[in-house]
């Protein structure tokens, strides 16, 4: 007797790519704006980035219905935190909350591949990268989503410290300037767009620094 | 009101049709330090007197932000007020999560009132000992409601609760007709004047009172001490006395909106109707 398999799946993959890079005093969070299903495009104009707190932005690719639900849950939790503590959540605190929230649904996961970017309590850029069930790590840069396999090796080449054996241990944040980092991100997306069919249309870039938040948008190939 | 054989349980009626435990809960509100609220068409202001137990301690927080568009000032058992504020915040967050829009104030006060009513009809509970002045904004403008321990709620143009609130009410009764068209700053000024009335001669400084505002285009926020002191200095230096207007004082402060089933305030009725 073979087990009957479901003729539908609760998940769908809406594609897209997310990238974040941490700098000494800034953070860049970027995501393309294409939303797909199968081989079709649902819209060319969908934001995958959500502001969770003054200094925490989350970019998520995967199943956007789950992403939306996850964003709502985290926003509500942040409101509760503000009522209780009379201040905004720090980025590392939000990082832990996101991890816990994801693991909470360990046995029916949020199909969301997240990258959390922001400024830590010292004002330094921080990026946290996640898997679907909440395993996370603070890194200097990260890419998630359909174009991640194309972008990550390129970022490794440009940003990775020469060797983990080198002492003293180098800081995770990149020595690049803010403008250079934004330019690098645009290059990443332009390249990923060339070969990944799920990435394109335009890229939404958020730059977070001591002066506040900045938005940039760059058109990408639409094919 | 003296001790009698019908006041042990909240679930015991007196022969005159009164629930004494509920009325005693309303007394607790009268013992708390004063809180006042007033509103115009576009703004609502809450203000309260801060009483610290001793010079060594800090004063209790009596004004709470519930959501961007709603705030509450309490008088009575502050602990009960804190718990109810947490409930209100939770309701606003849940409504916002489900409907992606702000919870209308009128809906929130009904839920609050129903919650209070439950405590008047369970033998194992006691009524909340706190009165709440709920100030909020919705599509129809600014609103001010008063929720009492009995589970009743009324909408007001202006109201005052707590100890020595009658002095503030008298001041508000004189001026309330001008409130709907008042500017935001005039409304705050009137709030401070009303607070000053309750102080009965004590000097009004920003360390003694707290003021909060919510309005069209302005999220609910508690004004910081420096701002409040500047406003106080403004009208004290100009030697302004609390201005009297020609309007006749009416029974019950402000107008109680009948559309939500609130009874008009009358001194002769059992206290819980006020």
Short mmCIF file of C-alpha atoms in Angstrom, two decimals:
data_model
loop_
_atom_site.label_atom_id
_atom_site.label_comp_id
_atom_site.label_asym_id
_atom_site.label_seq_id
_atom_site.Cartn_x
_atom_site.Cartn_y
_atom_site.Cartn_z
CA UNK A 1 0.00 0.00 0.00
CA UNK A 2 1.64 3.25 -1.13
CA UNK A 3 0.80 6.31 0.87
CA UNK A 4 -1.54 8.75 -0.84
CA UNK A 5 0.24 11.95 -1.64
CA UNK A 6 -1.30 15.40 -1.51
CA UNK A 7 -2.44 16.80 -4.85
CA UNK A 8 -1.67 20.32 -3.74
CA UNK A 9 1.13 22.09 -1.89
CA UNK A 10 0.64 24.78 0.75
CA UNK A 11 3.74 26.49 -0.59
CA UNK A 12 4.65 28.34 -3.74
CA UNK A 13 7.91 30.01 -4.67
CA UNK A 14 7.55 33.61 -5.80
CA UNK A 15 11.22 33.88 -6.63
CA UNK A 16 13.41 36.94 -6.26
CA UNK A 17 16.72 37.75 -4.68
CA UNK A 18 17.73 39.66 -1.57
CA UNK A 19 21.15 41.04 -0.61
CA UNK A 20 22.52 42.92 2.35
CA UNK A 21 25.96 44.35 3.07
CA UNK A 22 27.20 45.74 6.39
CA UNK A 23 29.60 48.67 6.54
CA UNK A 24 31.49 50.37 9.36
CA UNK A 25 28.69 52.89 9.90
CA UNK A 26 26.04 51.97 7.33
CA UNK A 27 24.05 49.04 6.05
CA UNK A 28 22.70 48.36 2.58
CA UNK A 29 19.65 46.15 2.12
CA UNK A 30 18.43 45.39 -1.38
CA UNK A 31 15.91 43.17 -3.14
CA UNK A 32 14.57 42.92 -6.65
CA UNK A 33 10.93 43.74 -7.23
CA UNK A 34 9.85 40.86 -9.44
CA UNK A 35 7.22 38.47 -8.12
CA UNK A 36 6.77 35.25 -10.10
CA UNK A 37 4.97 31.94 -10.00
CA UNK A 38 6.15 29.08 -12.15
CA UNK A 39 7.32 30.60 -15.40
CA UNK A 40 4.97 33.58 -15.14
CA UNK A 41 5.45 37.03 -13.72
CA UNK A 42 2.77 38.14 -11.24
CA UNK A 43 4.05 41.69 -10.92
CA UNK A 44 7.19 43.69 -11.66
CA UNK A 45 6.65 46.05 -8.77
CA UNK A 46 6.52 44.21 -5.45
CA UNK A 47 8.60 45.18 -2.42
CA UNK A 48 10.24 42.35 -0.51
CA UNK A 49 11.74 44.72 2.06
CA UNK A 50 10.00 45.53 5.33
CA UNK A 51 10.95 48.04 8.00
CA UNK A 52 10.67 46.20 11.29
CA UNK A 53 12.17 48.93 13.48
CA UNK A 54 14.01 52.23 13.09
CA UNK A 55 17.27 50.35 12.64
CA UNK A 56 16.13 46.97 11.33
CA UNK A 57 15.09 46.14 7.80
CA UNK A 58 14.22 42.66 6.63
CA UNK A 59 14.38 41.48 3.05
CA UNK A 60 12.81 38.10 2.34
CA UNK A 61 12.46 35.93 -0.72
CA UNK A 62 10.47 32.72 -1.05
CA UNK A 63 6.71 32.37 -0.61
CA UNK A 64 5.48 35.94 -0.30
CA UNK A 65 2.27 35.01 1.53
CA UNK A 66 4.41 33.51 4.29
CA UNK A 67 6.74 36.51 4.08
CA UNK A 68 3.82 38.90 4.54
CA UNK A 69 2.54 36.90 7.53
CA UNK A 70 6.03 36.85 9.04
CA UNK A 71 6.41 40.61 8.58
CA UNK A 72 3.04 41.21 10.27
CA UNK A 73 3.90 38.99 13.23
CA UNK A 74 7.25 40.73 13.74
CA UNK A 75 5.73 44.20 13.41
CA UNK A 76 3.11 43.39 16.03
CA UNK A 77 5.74 41.95 18.36
CA UNK A 78 7.78 45.11 17.92
CA UNK A 79 4.78 47.24 18.91
CA UNK A 80 4.38 45.18 22.08
CA UNK A 81 8.10 45.58 22.80
CA UNK A 82 7.84 49.35 22.41
CA UNK A 83 4.89 49.51 24.81
CA UNK A 84 6.74 47.44 27.38
CA UNK A 85 10.22 48.96 27.11
CA UNK A 86 9.47 52.46 25.86
CA UNK A 87 12.10 52.19 23.13
CA UNK A 88 12.75 50.62 19.74
CA UNK A 89 14.19 47.11 19.44
CA UNK A 90 17.87 46.93 18.58
CA UNK A 91 18.85 45.03 15.43
CA UNK A 92 20.50 42.13 17.32
CA UNK A 93 17.37 41.80 19.45
CA UNK A 94 15.18 41.75 16.35
CA UNK A 95 17.54 39.14 14.88
CA UNK A 96 16.91 36.83 17.82
CA UNK A 97 13.17 37.47 17.67
CA UNK A 98 13.12 36.56 13.99
CA UNK A 99 15.00 33.37 14.70
CA UNK A 100 12.60 32.39 17.48
CA UNK A 101 9.57 33.24 15.36
CA UNK A 102 10.83 31.05 12.53
CA UNK A 103 11.63 28.10 14.78
CA UNK A 104 8.23 28.39 16.41
CA UNK A 105 6.91 27.00 13.14
CA UNK A 106 9.61 24.34 12.86
CA UNK A 107 7.07 21.70 11.74
CA UNK A 108 5.18 23.85 9.24
CA UNK A 109 7.78 26.47 8.35
CA UNK A 110 7.47 29.93 6.92
CA UNK A 111 8.78 29.45 3.40
CA UNK A 112 10.83 32.59 3.74
CA UNK A 113 14.52 33.10 3.17
CA UNK A 114 15.47 36.15 5.14
CA UNK A 115 18.21 38.66 5.37
CA UNK A 116 18.03 41.16 8.24
CA UNK A 117 20.05 44.36 7.96
CA UNK A 118 20.47 47.32 10.23
CA UNK A 119 22.67 49.19 12.68
CA UNK A 120 23.67 47.69 15.99
CA UNK A 121 23.68 49.63 19.28
CA UNK A 122 27.14 50.99 18.46
CA UNK A 123 26.01 52.34 15.11
CA UNK A 124 27.93 49.74 13.12
CA UNK A 125 26.29 47.98 10.23
CA UNK A 126 25.03 44.47 10.91
CA UNK A 127 23.61 41.81 8.66
CA UNK A 128 22.01 38.57 9.81
CA UNK A 129 21.24 35.72 7.45
CA UNK A 130 18.70 32.96 8.04
CA UNK A 131 17.42 29.67 6.80
CA UNK A 132 13.70 28.86 6.72
CA UNK A 133 13.58 27.53 10.27
CA UNK A 134 15.53 30.19 12.09
CA UNK A 135 19.17 29.16 12.06
CA UNK A 136 21.02 32.47 11.89
CA UNK A 137 24.42 34.07 11.95
CA UNK A 138 25.74 37.61 11.96
CA UNK A 139 27.79 38.18 8.83
CA UNK A 140 29.32 41.03 6.89
CA UNK A 141 27.21 40.37 3.79
CA UNK A 142 24.67 37.89 2.54
CA UNK A 143 22.42 36.97 -0.36
CA UNK A 144 19.24 34.87 -0.29
CA UNK A 145 16.75 33.73 -2.90
CA UNK A 146 16.85 32.49 -6.46
CA UNK A 147 19.87 34.58 -7.44
CA UNK A 148 21.84 33.89 -4.27
CA UNK A 149 23.98 31.18 -5.86
CA UNK A 150 25.02 33.64 -8.56
CA UNK A 151 25.69 36.57 -6.22
CA UNK A 152 27.34 34.96 -3.21
CA UNK A 153 30.52 33.78 -4.98
CA UNK A 154 30.92 37.26 -6.44
CA UNK A 155 30.54 38.91 -3.02
CA UNK A 156 32.99 36.39 -1.56
CA UNK A 157 35.48 37.46 -4.17
CA UNK A 158 34.93 41.18 -3.47
CA UNK A 159 34.36 41.29 0.27
CA UNK A 160 35.58 38.19 2.02
CA UNK A 161 38.55 38.57 4.35
CA UNK A 162 41.71 36.94 2.94
CA UNK A 163 41.89 34.09 5.37
CA UNK A 164 40.19 33.07 8.61
CA UNK A 165 43.64 32.15 9.88
CA UNK A 166 44.87 35.71 9.76
CA UNK A 167 45.22 37.30 13.19
CA UNK A 168 43.94 39.58 14.62
CA UNK A 169 40.47 38.42 13.51
CA UNK A 170 39.12 40.90 11.02
CA UNK A 171 35.82 42.58 11.68
CA UNK A 172 32.88 41.23 9.74
CA UNK A 173 32.01 44.61 8.28
CA UNK A 174 33.35 45.60 4.92
CA UNK A 175 35.88 48.42 4.61
CA UNK A 176 34.01 49.72 1.56
CA UNK A 177 32.49 53.19 1.60
CA UNK A 178 28.73 53.55 1.42
CA UNK A 179 28.74 54.66 -2.21
CA UNK A 180 31.01 51.77 -3.19
CA UNK A 181 28.77 49.29 -1.41
CA UNK A 182 25.64 50.59 -3.14
CA UNK A 183 27.42 50.35 -6.46
CA UNK A 184 28.49 46.80 -5.67
CA UNK A 185 24.90 45.84 -4.91
CA UNK A 186 23.70 47.27 -8.20
CA UNK A 187 26.39 45.28 -9.99
CA UNK A 188 25.29 42.09 -8.18
CA UNK A 189 21.71 42.50 -9.29
CA UNK A 190 22.62 43.41 -12.84
CA UNK A 191 24.67 40.21 -13.06
CA UNK A 192 22.10 37.97 -11.39
CA UNK A 193 19.39 39.37 -13.65
CA UNK A 194 21.32 38.19 -16.69
CA UNK A 195 21.16 34.51 -15.81
CA UNK A 196 18.38 34.07 -13.24
CA UNK A 197 14.93 34.24 -14.80
CA UNK A 198 13.29 35.03 -11.48
CA UNK A 199 15.39 38.13 -10.83
CA UNK A 200 14.88 41.39 -12.69
CA UNK A 201 12.53 44.32 -13.39
CA UNK A 202 14.04 46.65 -10.78
CA UNK A 203 16.02 46.59 -7.55
CA UNK A 204 14.93 48.43 -4.42
CA UNK A 205 17.86 49.53 -2.25
CA UNK A 206 17.65 50.78 1.32
CA UNK A 207 20.67 52.51 2.86
CA UNK A 208 20.68 52.88 6.62
CA UNK A 209 23.16 55.11 8.40
CA UNK A 210 23.50 57.54 11.29
CA UNK A 211 21.61 60.21 9.35
CA UNK A 212 18.59 58.01 8.73
CA UNK A 213 17.21 56.02 5.83
CA UNK A 214 17.67 56.48 2.11
CA UNK A 215 15.91 54.76 -0.77
CA UNK A 216 17.35 54.07 -4.17
CA UNK A 217 15.86 52.28 -7.12
CA UNK A 218 17.56 50.97 -10.23
CA UNK A 219 15.90 49.49 -13.31
CA UNK A 220 16.91 45.97 -14.29
CA UNK A 221 16.35 43.87 -17.40
CA UNK A 222 12.72 42.93 -17.76
CA UNK A 223 13.14 39.67 -19.68
CA UNK B 1 -22.71 55.44 52.01
CA UNK B 2 -22.17 53.39 55.12
CA UNK B 3 -21.55 49.70 55.67
CA UNK B 4 -24.69 47.64 55.35
CA UNK B 5 -25.68 44.03 54.94
CA UNK B 6 -25.87 44.18 51.16
CA UNK B 7 -22.35 45.29 50.40
CA UNK B 8 -20.30 42.16 50.95
CA UNK B 9 -20.71 40.67 47.49
CA UNK B 10 -20.70 42.32 44.12
CA UNK B 11 -23.45 39.89 43.17
CA UNK B 12 -25.82 41.05 45.91
CA UNK B 13 -28.46 43.64 45.12
CA UNK B 14 -29.65 46.04 47.77
CA UNK B 15 -33.40 46.47 48.21
CA UNK B 16 -33.08 49.86 46.57
CA UNK B 17 -31.64 48.23 43.45
CA UNK B 18 -28.02 49.20 44.00
CA UNK B 19 -24.82 47.19 43.77
CA UNK B 20 -22.78 48.62 46.61
CA UNK B 21 -19.50 46.97 45.65
CA UNK B 22 -19.67 48.69 42.29
CA UNK B 23 -20.41 52.00 43.95
CA UNK B 24 -17.48 51.48 46.32
CA UNK B 25 -15.31 50.86 43.26
CA UNK B 26 -16.43 54.24 41.91
CA UNK B 27 -15.32 55.74 45.25
CA UNK B 28 -11.83 54.39 44.55
CA UNK B 29 -11.80 56.48 41.39
CA UNK B 30 -12.71 59.58 43.38
CA UNK B 31 -9.76 58.93 45.71
CA UNK B 32 -7.22 58.88 42.91
CA UNK B 33 -5.42 62.04 41.84
CA UNK B 34 -7.14 64.12 39.23
CA UNK B 35 -7.20 63.44 35.51
CA UNK B 36 -8.94 65.61 32.95
CA UNK B 37 -9.68 65.32 29.28
CA UNK B 38 -11.06 67.65 26.65
CA UNK B 39 -11.50 67.64 22.92
CA UNK B 40 -12.09 69.78 19.90
CA UNK B 41 -13.19 68.53 16.49
CA UNK B 42 -9.62 67.65 15.55
CA UNK B 43 -7.67 67.19 18.77
CA UNK B 44 -8.04 65.62 22.18
CA UNK B 45 -5.95 66.48 25.22
CA UNK B 46 -5.43 64.51 28.43
CA UNK B 47 -3.82 65.93 31.52
CA UNK B 48 -3.30 64.60 35.01
CA UNK B 49 -1.88 65.54 38.36
CA UNK B 50 1.14 63.54 39.45
CA UNK B 51 1.29 62.71 43.11
CA UNK B 52 4.40 61.06 44.38
CA UNK B 53 4.15 59.13 47.66
CA UNK B 54 7.17 60.90 49.03
CA UNK B 55 9.91 63.20 47.83
CA UNK B 56 12.13 60.16 47.46
CA UNK B 57 9.92 58.25 45.05
CA UNK B 58 8.95 58.86 41.47
CA UNK B 59 5.35 59.56 40.61
CA UNK B 60 3.01 57.00 39.11
CA UNK B 61 2.35 56.97 35.40
CA UNK B 62 -1.29 57.81 34.81
CA UNK B 63 -1.31 58.45 31.09
CA UNK B 64 -0.66 55.59 28.70
CA UNK B 65 -0.30 55.47 24.95
CA UNK B 66 -2.56 52.74 23.65
CA UNK B 67 -1.93 53.20 19.95
CA UNK B 68 -0.90 56.00 17.61
CA UNK B 69 -4.47 57.27 17.64
CA UNK B 70 -5.59 56.43 21.18
CA UNK B 71 -4.36 57.32 24.65
CA UNK B 72 -5.81 56.88 28.12
CA UNK B 73 -5.58 58.73 31.43
CA UNK B 74 -6.56 56.89 34.60
CA UNK B 75 -7.64 57.72 38.13
CA UNK B 76 -7.97 55.25 40.96
CA UNK B 77 -6.14 51.96 41.41
CA UNK B 78 -3.20 52.53 39.10
CA UNK B 79 -2.42 48.82 38.97
CA UNK B 80 -5.88 48.10 37.56
CA UNK B 81 -5.33 50.93 35.10
CA UNK B 82 -2.05 49.45 33.95
CA UNK B 83 -3.63 46.06 33.34
CA UNK B 84 -6.52 47.61 31.38
CA UNK B 85 -4.08 49.67 29.32
CA UNK B 86 -2.23 46.49 28.43
CA UNK B 87 -5.55 44.96 27.37
CA UNK B 88 -6.37 48.00 25.25
CA UNK B 89 -2.95 47.91 23.58
CA UNK B 90 -3.36 44.24 22.86
CA UNK B 91 -6.78 44.80 21.31
CA UNK B 92 -5.42 47.58 19.10
CA UNK B 93 -2.51 45.44 17.94
CA UNK B 94 -4.74 42.47 17.16
CA UNK B 95 -7.26 44.60 15.28
CA UNK B 96 -4.46 46.26 13.32
CA UNK B 97 -3.01 42.85 12.50
CA UNK B 98 -6.32 41.52 11.19
CA UNK B 99 -7.71 44.60 9.44
CA UNK B 100 -4.55 46.63 8.71
CA UNK B 101 -6.34 49.69 10.02
CA UNK B 102 -6.65 51.46 13.39
CA UNK B 103 -9.23 50.23 15.88
CA UNK B 104 -12.04 52.81 16.07
CA UNK B 105 -12.14 54.38 19.56
CA UNK B 106 -15.85 53.77 19.91
CA UNK B 107 -15.31 50.04 19.45
CA UNK B 108 -12.49 49.93 21.98
CA UNK B 109 -14.46 51.64 24.73
CA UNK B 110 -17.35 49.21 24.27
CA UNK B 111 -14.98 46.28 24.65
CA UNK B 112 -13.52 47.94 27.73
CA UNK B 113 -16.96 48.55 29.17
CA UNK B 114 -18.02 44.95 28.55
CA UNK B 115 -14.85 43.76 30.27
CA UNK B 116 -15.69 45.92 33.28
CA UNK B 117 -19.28 44.68 33.34
CA UNK B 118 -18.12 41.09 33.65
CA UNK B 119 -16.52 41.96 36.96
CA UNK B 120 -19.83 43.24 38.28
CA UNK B 121 -21.58 39.96 37.67
CA UNK B 122 -19.15 37.30 38.93
CA UNK B 123 -18.99 36.34 42.57
CA UNK B 124 -15.30 35.49 42.36
CA UNK B 125 -14.27 38.81 40.85
CA UNK B 126 -14.21 42.40 41.97
CA UNK B 127 -14.85 45.48 39.85
CA UNK B 128 -11.85 47.34 38.44
CA UNK B 129 -11.11 50.25 40.75
CA UNK B 130 -10.10 52.67 38.05
CA UNK B 131 -11.81 55.26 35.87
CA UNK B 132 -10.43 55.73 32.37
CA UNK B 133 -10.52 58.80 30.18
CA UNK B 134 -9.99 57.47 26.68
CA UNK B 135 -8.95 60.06 24.11
CA UNK B 136 -8.78 59.02 20.50
CA UNK B 137 -9.10 59.84 16.86
CA UNK B 138 -11.15 58.12 14.22
CA UNK B 139 -12.64 58.94 10.84
CA UNK B 140 -15.24 61.22 12.42
CA UNK B 141 -12.71 63.26 14.35
CA UNK B 142 -11.49 63.44 17.93
CA UNK B 143 -13.36 61.71 20.77
CA UNK B 144 -13.20 61.60 24.53
CA UNK B 145 -14.84 58.83 26.51
CA UNK B 146 -15.09 58.04 30.19
CA UNK B 147 -15.18 54.38 31.25
CA UNK B 148 -16.17 53.69 34.83
CA UNK B 149 -15.91 50.58 37.00
CA UNK B 150 -19.62 49.94 36.61
CA UNK B 151 -19.17 49.09 32.95
CA UNK B 152 -20.85 52.27 31.77
CA UNK B 153 -19.19 54.62 29.37
CA UNK B 154 -20.04 58.06 28.09
CA UNK B 155 -18.71 60.37 25.46
CA UNK B 156 -17.73 63.84 26.59
CA UNK B 157 -16.63 67.19 25.24
CA UNK B 158 -14.61 67.56 28.42
CA UNK B 159 -14.49 65.72 31.73
CA UNK B 160 -12.52 65.43 34.95
CA UNK B 161 -12.19 62.53 37.37
CA UNK B 162 -10.37 61.90 40.62
CA UNK B 163 -9.92 63.96 43.75
CA UNK B 164 -10.88 67.64 43.58
CA UNK B 165 -12.08 67.06 40.03
CA UNK B 166 -15.23 69.11 40.72
CA UNK B 167 -13.14 72.27 40.58
CA UNK B 168 -11.86 71.29 37.16
CA UNK B 169 -15.35 70.31 36.04
CA UNK B 170 -16.68 73.70 37.03
CA UNK B 171 -13.99 75.38 34.96
CA UNK B 172 -14.65 73.08 32.00
CA UNK B 173 -18.41 73.64 32.23
CA UNK B 174 -17.83 77.34 31.82
CA UNK B 175 -15.64 76.92 28.78
CA UNK B 176 -16.73 73.75 26.99
CA UNK B 177 -18.81 75.48 24.34
CA UNK B 178 -15.67 76.97 22.83
CA UNK B 179 -13.80 73.66 22.70
CA UNK B 180 -15.05 72.20 19.39
CA UNK B 181 -13.46 75.05 17.44
CA UNK B 182 -10.45 75.48 19.73
CA UNK B 183 -6.96 75.30 18.34
CA UNK B 184 -4.61 72.62 19.60
CA UNK B 185 -2.65 75.05 21.74
CA UNK B 186 -5.74 76.65 23.25
CA UNK B 187 -7.00 73.21 24.16
CA UNK B 188 -3.75 72.41 25.97
CA UNK B 189 -3.92 75.76 27.73
CA UNK B 190 -7.44 75.00 28.93
CA UNK B 191 -6.28 71.59 30.11
CA UNK B 192 -3.55 73.21 32.19
CA UNK B 193 -5.99 75.75 33.61
CA UNK B 194 -8.32 72.94 34.59
CA UNK B 195 -5.47 71.08 36.28
CA UNK B 196 -4.55 74.24 38.12
CA UNK B 197 -8.10 74.40 39.50
CA UNK B 198 -7.67 70.99 41.11
CA UNK B 199 -4.46 72.02 42.79
CA UNK B 200 -6.34 74.52 45.01
CA UNK B 201 -3.60 77.09 45.32
CA UNK B 202 -0.60 74.80 44.94
CA UNK B 203 1.79 76.09 42.30
CA UNK B 204 1.33 74.59 38.87
CA UNK B 205 4.64 73.35 37.49
CA UNK B 206 5.46 70.71 34.91
CA UNK B 207 6.73 68.38 37.64
CA UNK B 208 3.24 68.21 39.11
CA UNK B 209 1.32 67.45 35.94
CA UNK B 210 1.50 65.42 32.75
CA UNK B 211 -0.09 66.44 29.45
CA UNK B 212 -0.72 64.34 26.35
CA UNK B 213 -2.18 65.22 22.94
CA UNK B 214 -3.61 63.35 19.99
CA UNK B 215 -4.98 64.93 16.87
CA UNK B 216 -5.44 64.88 13.13
CA UNK B 217 -1.95 64.42 11.73
CA UNK B 218 -0.49 64.06 15.22
CA UNK B 219 0.06 60.69 16.82
CA UNK B 220 -0.68 60.32 20.52
CA UNK B 221 2.26 61.54 22.54
CA UNK B 222 2.99 62.69 26.07
CA UNK B 223 4.48 66.18 26.05
CA UNK B 224 7.90 66.42 27.67
CA UNK B 225 8.38 68.42 30.84
CA UNK B 226 10.22 71.29 29.15
CA UNK B 227 7.40 71.87 26.67
CA UNK B 228 4.78 71.81 29.41
CA UNK B 229 6.75 74.20 31.61
CA UNK B 230 7.14 76.59 28.68
CA UNK B 231 3.37 76.57 28.15
CA UNK B 232 2.74 77.16 31.83
CA UNK B 233 5.20 80.06 31.89
CA UNK B 234 3.48 81.54 28.86
CA UNK B 235 0.17 82.01 30.57
CA UNK B 236 1.39 82.57 34.09
CA UNK B 237 3.74 85.38 33.06
CA UNK B 238 0.99 87.07 31.12
CA UNK B 239 -0.91 87.05 34.40
CA UNK B 240 -3.85 85.37 32.79
CA UNK B 241 -6.56 84.23 35.10
CA UNK B 242 -8.65 81.24 34.14
CA UNK B 243 -11.04 83.11 31.84
CA UNK B 244 -14.75 83.05 32.71
CA UNK B 245 -17.27 82.95 29.91
CA UNK B 246 -20.86 84.07 29.83
CA UNK B 247 -22.30 80.59 29.34
CA UNK B 248 -24.36 79.19 32.17
CA UNK B 249 -22.92 76.22 34.02
CA UNK B 250 -24.81 73.07 33.15
CA UNK B 251 -25.36 69.93 35.16
CA UNK B 252 -22.82 67.31 34.27
CA UNK B 253 -19.65 68.44 32.54
CA UNK B 254 -19.97 68.70 28.77
CA UNK B 255 -22.47 66.88 26.60
CA UNK B 256 -22.95 63.15 26.88
CA UNK B 257 -23.60 61.59 23.46
CA UNK B 258 -26.74 59.48 23.60
CA UNK B 259 -25.99 57.47 20.44
CA UNK B 260 -24.03 54.85 22.32
CA UNK B 261 -26.66 54.34 24.96
CA UNK B 262 -25.04 56.45 27.67
CA UNK B 263 -27.54 58.00 30.05
CA UNK B 264 -27.37 61.75 30.67
CA UNK B 265 -25.68 62.54 33.96
CA UNK B 266 -28.04 63.48 36.80
CA UNK B 267 -27.00 64.10 40.36
CA UNK B 268 -30.07 62.39 41.80
CA UNK B 269 -29.50 58.99 40.18
CA UNK B 270 -27.36 56.25 41.71
CA UNK B 271 -23.68 57.25 41.39
CA UNK B 272 -22.93 54.61 38.77
CA UNK B 273 -25.02 56.47 36.22
CA UNK B 274 -22.70 59.47 36.32
#
